[in-house]
Short mmCIF file of C-alpha atoms in Angstrom, two decimals:
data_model
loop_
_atom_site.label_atom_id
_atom_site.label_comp_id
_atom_site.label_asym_id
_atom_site.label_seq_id
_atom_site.Cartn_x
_atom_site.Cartn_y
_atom_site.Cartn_z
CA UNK S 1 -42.61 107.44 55.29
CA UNK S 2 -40.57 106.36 52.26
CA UNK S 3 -39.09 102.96 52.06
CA UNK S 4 -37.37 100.20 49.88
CA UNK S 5 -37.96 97.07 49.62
CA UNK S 6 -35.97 94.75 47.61
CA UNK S 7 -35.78 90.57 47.33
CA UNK S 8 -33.43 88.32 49.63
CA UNK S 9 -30.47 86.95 48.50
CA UNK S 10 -28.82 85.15 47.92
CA UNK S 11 -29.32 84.92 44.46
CA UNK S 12 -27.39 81.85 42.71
CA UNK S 13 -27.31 82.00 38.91
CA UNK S 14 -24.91 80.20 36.26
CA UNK S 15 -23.37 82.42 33.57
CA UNK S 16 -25.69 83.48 31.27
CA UNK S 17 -28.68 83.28 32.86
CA UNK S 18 -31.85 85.68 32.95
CA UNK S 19 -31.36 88.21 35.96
CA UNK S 20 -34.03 89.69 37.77
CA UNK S 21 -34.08 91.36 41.38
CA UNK S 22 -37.05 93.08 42.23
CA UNK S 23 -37.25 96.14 43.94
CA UNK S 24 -41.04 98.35 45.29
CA UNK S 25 -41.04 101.09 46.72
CA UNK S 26 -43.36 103.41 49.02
CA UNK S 27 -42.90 106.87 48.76
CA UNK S 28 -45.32 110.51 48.14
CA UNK S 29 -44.62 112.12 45.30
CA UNK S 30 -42.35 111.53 42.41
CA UNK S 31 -39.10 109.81 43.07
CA UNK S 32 -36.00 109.63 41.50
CA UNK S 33 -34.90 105.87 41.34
CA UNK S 34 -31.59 104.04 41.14
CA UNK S 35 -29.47 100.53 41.44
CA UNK S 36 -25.93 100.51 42.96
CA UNK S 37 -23.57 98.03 42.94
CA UNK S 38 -21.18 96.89 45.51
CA UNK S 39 -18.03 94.72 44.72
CA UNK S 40 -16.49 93.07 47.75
CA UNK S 41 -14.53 95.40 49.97
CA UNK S 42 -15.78 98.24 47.62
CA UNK S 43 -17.57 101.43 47.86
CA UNK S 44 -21.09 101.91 46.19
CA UNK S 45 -20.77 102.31 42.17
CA UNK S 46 -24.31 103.95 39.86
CA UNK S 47 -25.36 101.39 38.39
CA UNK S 48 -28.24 103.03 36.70
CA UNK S 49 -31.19 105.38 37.20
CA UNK S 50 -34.55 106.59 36.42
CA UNK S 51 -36.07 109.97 37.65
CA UNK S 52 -40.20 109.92 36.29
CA UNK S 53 -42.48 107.03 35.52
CA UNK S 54 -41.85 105.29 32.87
CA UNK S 55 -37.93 105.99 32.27
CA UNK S 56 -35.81 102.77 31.51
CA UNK S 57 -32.70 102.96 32.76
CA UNK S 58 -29.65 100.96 31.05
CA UNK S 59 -25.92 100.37 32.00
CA UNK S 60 -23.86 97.73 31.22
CA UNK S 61 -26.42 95.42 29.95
CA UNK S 62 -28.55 95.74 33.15
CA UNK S 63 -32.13 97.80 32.38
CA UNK S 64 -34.96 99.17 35.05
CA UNK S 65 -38.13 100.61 34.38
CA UNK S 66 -39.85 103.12 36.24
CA UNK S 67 -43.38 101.48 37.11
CA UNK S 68 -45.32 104.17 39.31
CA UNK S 69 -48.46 102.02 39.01
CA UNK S 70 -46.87 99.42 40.33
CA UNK S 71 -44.38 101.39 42.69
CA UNK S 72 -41.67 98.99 40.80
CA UNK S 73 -37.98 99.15 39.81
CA UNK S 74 -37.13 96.04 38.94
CA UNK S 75 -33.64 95.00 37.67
CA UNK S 76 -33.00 92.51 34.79
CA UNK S 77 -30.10 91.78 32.62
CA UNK S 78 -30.38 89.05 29.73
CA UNK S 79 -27.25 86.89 30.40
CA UNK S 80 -25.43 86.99 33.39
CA UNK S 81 -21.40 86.79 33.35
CA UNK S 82 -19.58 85.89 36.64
CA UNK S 83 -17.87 89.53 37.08
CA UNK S 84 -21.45 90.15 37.70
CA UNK S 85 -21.31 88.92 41.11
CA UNK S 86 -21.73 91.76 43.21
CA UNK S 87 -24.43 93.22 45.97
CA UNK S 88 -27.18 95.32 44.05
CA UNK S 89 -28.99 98.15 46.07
CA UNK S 90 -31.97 99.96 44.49
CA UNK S 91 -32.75 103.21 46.03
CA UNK S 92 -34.80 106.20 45.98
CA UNK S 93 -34.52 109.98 46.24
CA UNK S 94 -37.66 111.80 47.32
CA UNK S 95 -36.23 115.13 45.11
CA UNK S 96 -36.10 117.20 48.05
CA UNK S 97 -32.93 119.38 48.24
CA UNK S 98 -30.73 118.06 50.59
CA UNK S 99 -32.48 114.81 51.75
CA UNK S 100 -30.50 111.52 51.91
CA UNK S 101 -30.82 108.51 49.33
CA UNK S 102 -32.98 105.97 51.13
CA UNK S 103 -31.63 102.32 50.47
CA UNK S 104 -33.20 98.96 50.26
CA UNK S 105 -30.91 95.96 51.99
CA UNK S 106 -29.08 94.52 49.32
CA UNK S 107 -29.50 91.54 47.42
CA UNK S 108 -26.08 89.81 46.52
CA UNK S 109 -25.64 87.87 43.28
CA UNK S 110 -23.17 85.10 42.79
CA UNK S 111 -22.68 83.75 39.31
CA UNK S 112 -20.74 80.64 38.84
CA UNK S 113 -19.20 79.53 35.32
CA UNK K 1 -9.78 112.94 38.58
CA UNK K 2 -13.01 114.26 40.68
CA UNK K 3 -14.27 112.00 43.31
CA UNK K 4 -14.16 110.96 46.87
CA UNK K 5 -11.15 109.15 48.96
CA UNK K 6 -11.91 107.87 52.58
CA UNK K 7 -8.95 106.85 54.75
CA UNK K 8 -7.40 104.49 56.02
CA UNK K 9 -9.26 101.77 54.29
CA UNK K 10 -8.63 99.16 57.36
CA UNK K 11 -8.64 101.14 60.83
CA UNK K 12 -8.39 98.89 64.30
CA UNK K 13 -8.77 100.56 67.22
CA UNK K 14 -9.36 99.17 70.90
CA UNK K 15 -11.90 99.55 73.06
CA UNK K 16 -12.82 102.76 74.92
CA UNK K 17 -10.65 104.83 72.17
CA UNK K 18 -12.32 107.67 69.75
CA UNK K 19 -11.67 107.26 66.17
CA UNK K 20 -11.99 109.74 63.29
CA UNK K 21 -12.36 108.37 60.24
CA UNK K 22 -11.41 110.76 56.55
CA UNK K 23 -13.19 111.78 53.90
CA UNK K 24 -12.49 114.20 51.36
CA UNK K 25 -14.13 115.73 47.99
CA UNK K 26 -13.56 117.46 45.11
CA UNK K 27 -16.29 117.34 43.16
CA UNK K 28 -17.45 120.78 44.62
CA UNK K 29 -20.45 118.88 46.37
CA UNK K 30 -22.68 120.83 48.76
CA UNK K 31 -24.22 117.68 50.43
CA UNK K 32 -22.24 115.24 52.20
CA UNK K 33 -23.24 111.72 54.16
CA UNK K 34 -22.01 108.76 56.43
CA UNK K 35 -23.61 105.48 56.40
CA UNK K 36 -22.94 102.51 58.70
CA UNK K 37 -22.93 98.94 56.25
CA UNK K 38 -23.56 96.03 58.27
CA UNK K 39 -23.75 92.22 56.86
CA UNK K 40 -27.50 91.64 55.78
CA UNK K 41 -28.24 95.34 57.00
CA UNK K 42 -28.07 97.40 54.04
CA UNK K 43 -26.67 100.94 54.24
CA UNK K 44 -28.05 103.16 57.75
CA UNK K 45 -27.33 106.72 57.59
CA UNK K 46 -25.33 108.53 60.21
CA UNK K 47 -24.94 111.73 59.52
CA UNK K 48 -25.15 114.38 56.47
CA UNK K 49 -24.64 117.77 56.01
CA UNK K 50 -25.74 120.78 53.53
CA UNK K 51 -23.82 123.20 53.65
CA UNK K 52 -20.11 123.76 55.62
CA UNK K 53 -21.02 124.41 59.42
CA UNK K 54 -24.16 122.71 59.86
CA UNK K 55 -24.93 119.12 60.00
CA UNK K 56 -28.54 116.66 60.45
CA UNK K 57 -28.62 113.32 62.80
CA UNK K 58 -29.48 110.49 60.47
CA UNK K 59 -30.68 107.22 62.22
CA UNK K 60 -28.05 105.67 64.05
CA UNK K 61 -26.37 108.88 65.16
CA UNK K 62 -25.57 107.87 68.34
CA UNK K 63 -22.06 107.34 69.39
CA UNK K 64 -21.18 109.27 66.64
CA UNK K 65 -19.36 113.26 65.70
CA UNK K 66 -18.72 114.93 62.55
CA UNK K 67 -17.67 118.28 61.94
CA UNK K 68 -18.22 120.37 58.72
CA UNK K 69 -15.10 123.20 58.90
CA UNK K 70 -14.56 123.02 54.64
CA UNK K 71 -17.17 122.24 51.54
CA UNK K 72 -14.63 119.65 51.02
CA UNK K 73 -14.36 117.69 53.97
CA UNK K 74 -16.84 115.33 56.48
CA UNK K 75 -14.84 113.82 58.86
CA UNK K 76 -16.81 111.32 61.34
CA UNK K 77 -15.86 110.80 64.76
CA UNK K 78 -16.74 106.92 65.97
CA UNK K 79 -16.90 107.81 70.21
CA UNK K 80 -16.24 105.44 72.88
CA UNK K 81 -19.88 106.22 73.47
CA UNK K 82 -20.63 103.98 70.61
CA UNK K 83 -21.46 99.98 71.62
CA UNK K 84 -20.77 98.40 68.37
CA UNK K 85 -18.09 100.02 65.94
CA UNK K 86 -17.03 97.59 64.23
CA UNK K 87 -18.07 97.94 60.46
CA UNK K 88 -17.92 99.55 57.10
CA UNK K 89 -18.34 103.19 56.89
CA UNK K 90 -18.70 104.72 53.37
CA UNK K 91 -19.10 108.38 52.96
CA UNK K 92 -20.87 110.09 50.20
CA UNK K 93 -21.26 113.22 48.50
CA UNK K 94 -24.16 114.79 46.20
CA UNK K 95 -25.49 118.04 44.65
CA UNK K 96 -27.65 119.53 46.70
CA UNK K 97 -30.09 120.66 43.95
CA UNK K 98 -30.18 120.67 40.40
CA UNK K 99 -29.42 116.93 40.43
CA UNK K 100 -31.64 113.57 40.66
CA UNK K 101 -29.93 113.09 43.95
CA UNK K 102 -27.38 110.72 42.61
CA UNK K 103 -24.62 110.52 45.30
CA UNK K 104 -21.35 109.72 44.71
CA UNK K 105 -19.48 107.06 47.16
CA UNK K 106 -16.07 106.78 48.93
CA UNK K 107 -14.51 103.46 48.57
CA UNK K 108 -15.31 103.11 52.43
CA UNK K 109 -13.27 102.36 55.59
CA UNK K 110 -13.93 98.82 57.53
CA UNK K 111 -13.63 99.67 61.52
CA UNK K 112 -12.38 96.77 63.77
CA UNK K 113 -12.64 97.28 67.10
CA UNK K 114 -10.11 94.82 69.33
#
């Protein structure tokens, strides 16, 4: 069946540090692909998203590339600022009407100044 | 503004009492969803429905009712039936075709059971 996997956190950074949390996936077919973000006591925000190999997707200075050879969707951002801190979930959609979004665990960053 | 509101954010309840938790749309969504959030769990799916009147078990359906009366509305029921309540429920909402699947989140309602 279809599944996410995505790194353990916690993930401890200083401000402005290099960002990435890596995210594979298993899935037949072509997926639609996407990060969320969760601020404490919040509700799930689009981050960004990528629906065929090879789309980068970009938001807020946070970029993901579609890899199907690797079955990859790793997310990076260049310098990290401490309003980044947050829980990241990267998730698929197997583009069949109706399905549900399939979600990898989480992986919370916390960037100190 | 479009979107989705869930209420109450903060809900207590004691044991052995049902619970119905809100959530409401206008963003003239076909597909709606629960999900259970649990710390170092990710998101588990509850429920989700299509279209109004018709509904799909997710994977922790158990100890769990919705109803889908209105396109707009996917209230979940938390049952006595269910061991463990306490948690964060966020409910979702997402074209049911023409779209990437994107879905669209409620700012969620944390469940404490006393």
């Amino acid at each position: 069946g279809n599944s996410v996997t995505q790194m353990e956190g916690p993930v401890t950074l200083s401000e402005e540090a290099f960002l990435t949390i890596n995210c594979t996936y298993t899935a037949t077919g072509y997926p639609s692909l996407f990060w969320y973000v969760q601020y404490p006591g919040e509700g799930l925000q689009l981050l960004l998203k990528a629906t065929k190999a090879d789309d980068k997707g970009s938001n807020k200075g946070f970029e993901a590339t579609y890899r199907k050879e690797t079955t990859s969707f790793h997310l990076e951002k260049g310098s990290v600022q401490v309003s980044d801190s947050a829980v990241y979930f990267c998730a698929l959609h197997a583009n069949q009407a109706g399905t549900a979004l399939i979600f990898g665990k989480g992986t919370t960053l916390s960037v100190s100044s | 503004d479009g979107g989705i509101t869930q209420s109450p954010k903060y809900l207590f309840r004691k044991e052995g009492q049902n619970v119905t938790l809100s959530c409401e749309q206008n963003l003239n969504h076909d597909a709606m969803y629960w999900y259970r959030q649990d710390p170092g769990q990710g998101l588990r799916l509850i429920y989700y429905s299509q279209i109004v009147n018709d509904f799909q078990k997710g994977d922790i359906a158990e100890g769990y009712s919705v109803s889908r009366e209105k396109k707009e509305s996917f209230p979940l029921t938390v049952t006595s039936a269910q061991k463990n309540p306490t948690a964060f429920y966020l409910c979702a909402s997402s074209m049911l075709a023409g779209g990437s699947g994107e879905q669209f989140f409620g700012p969620g309602t944390r469940l404490t059971v006393l």
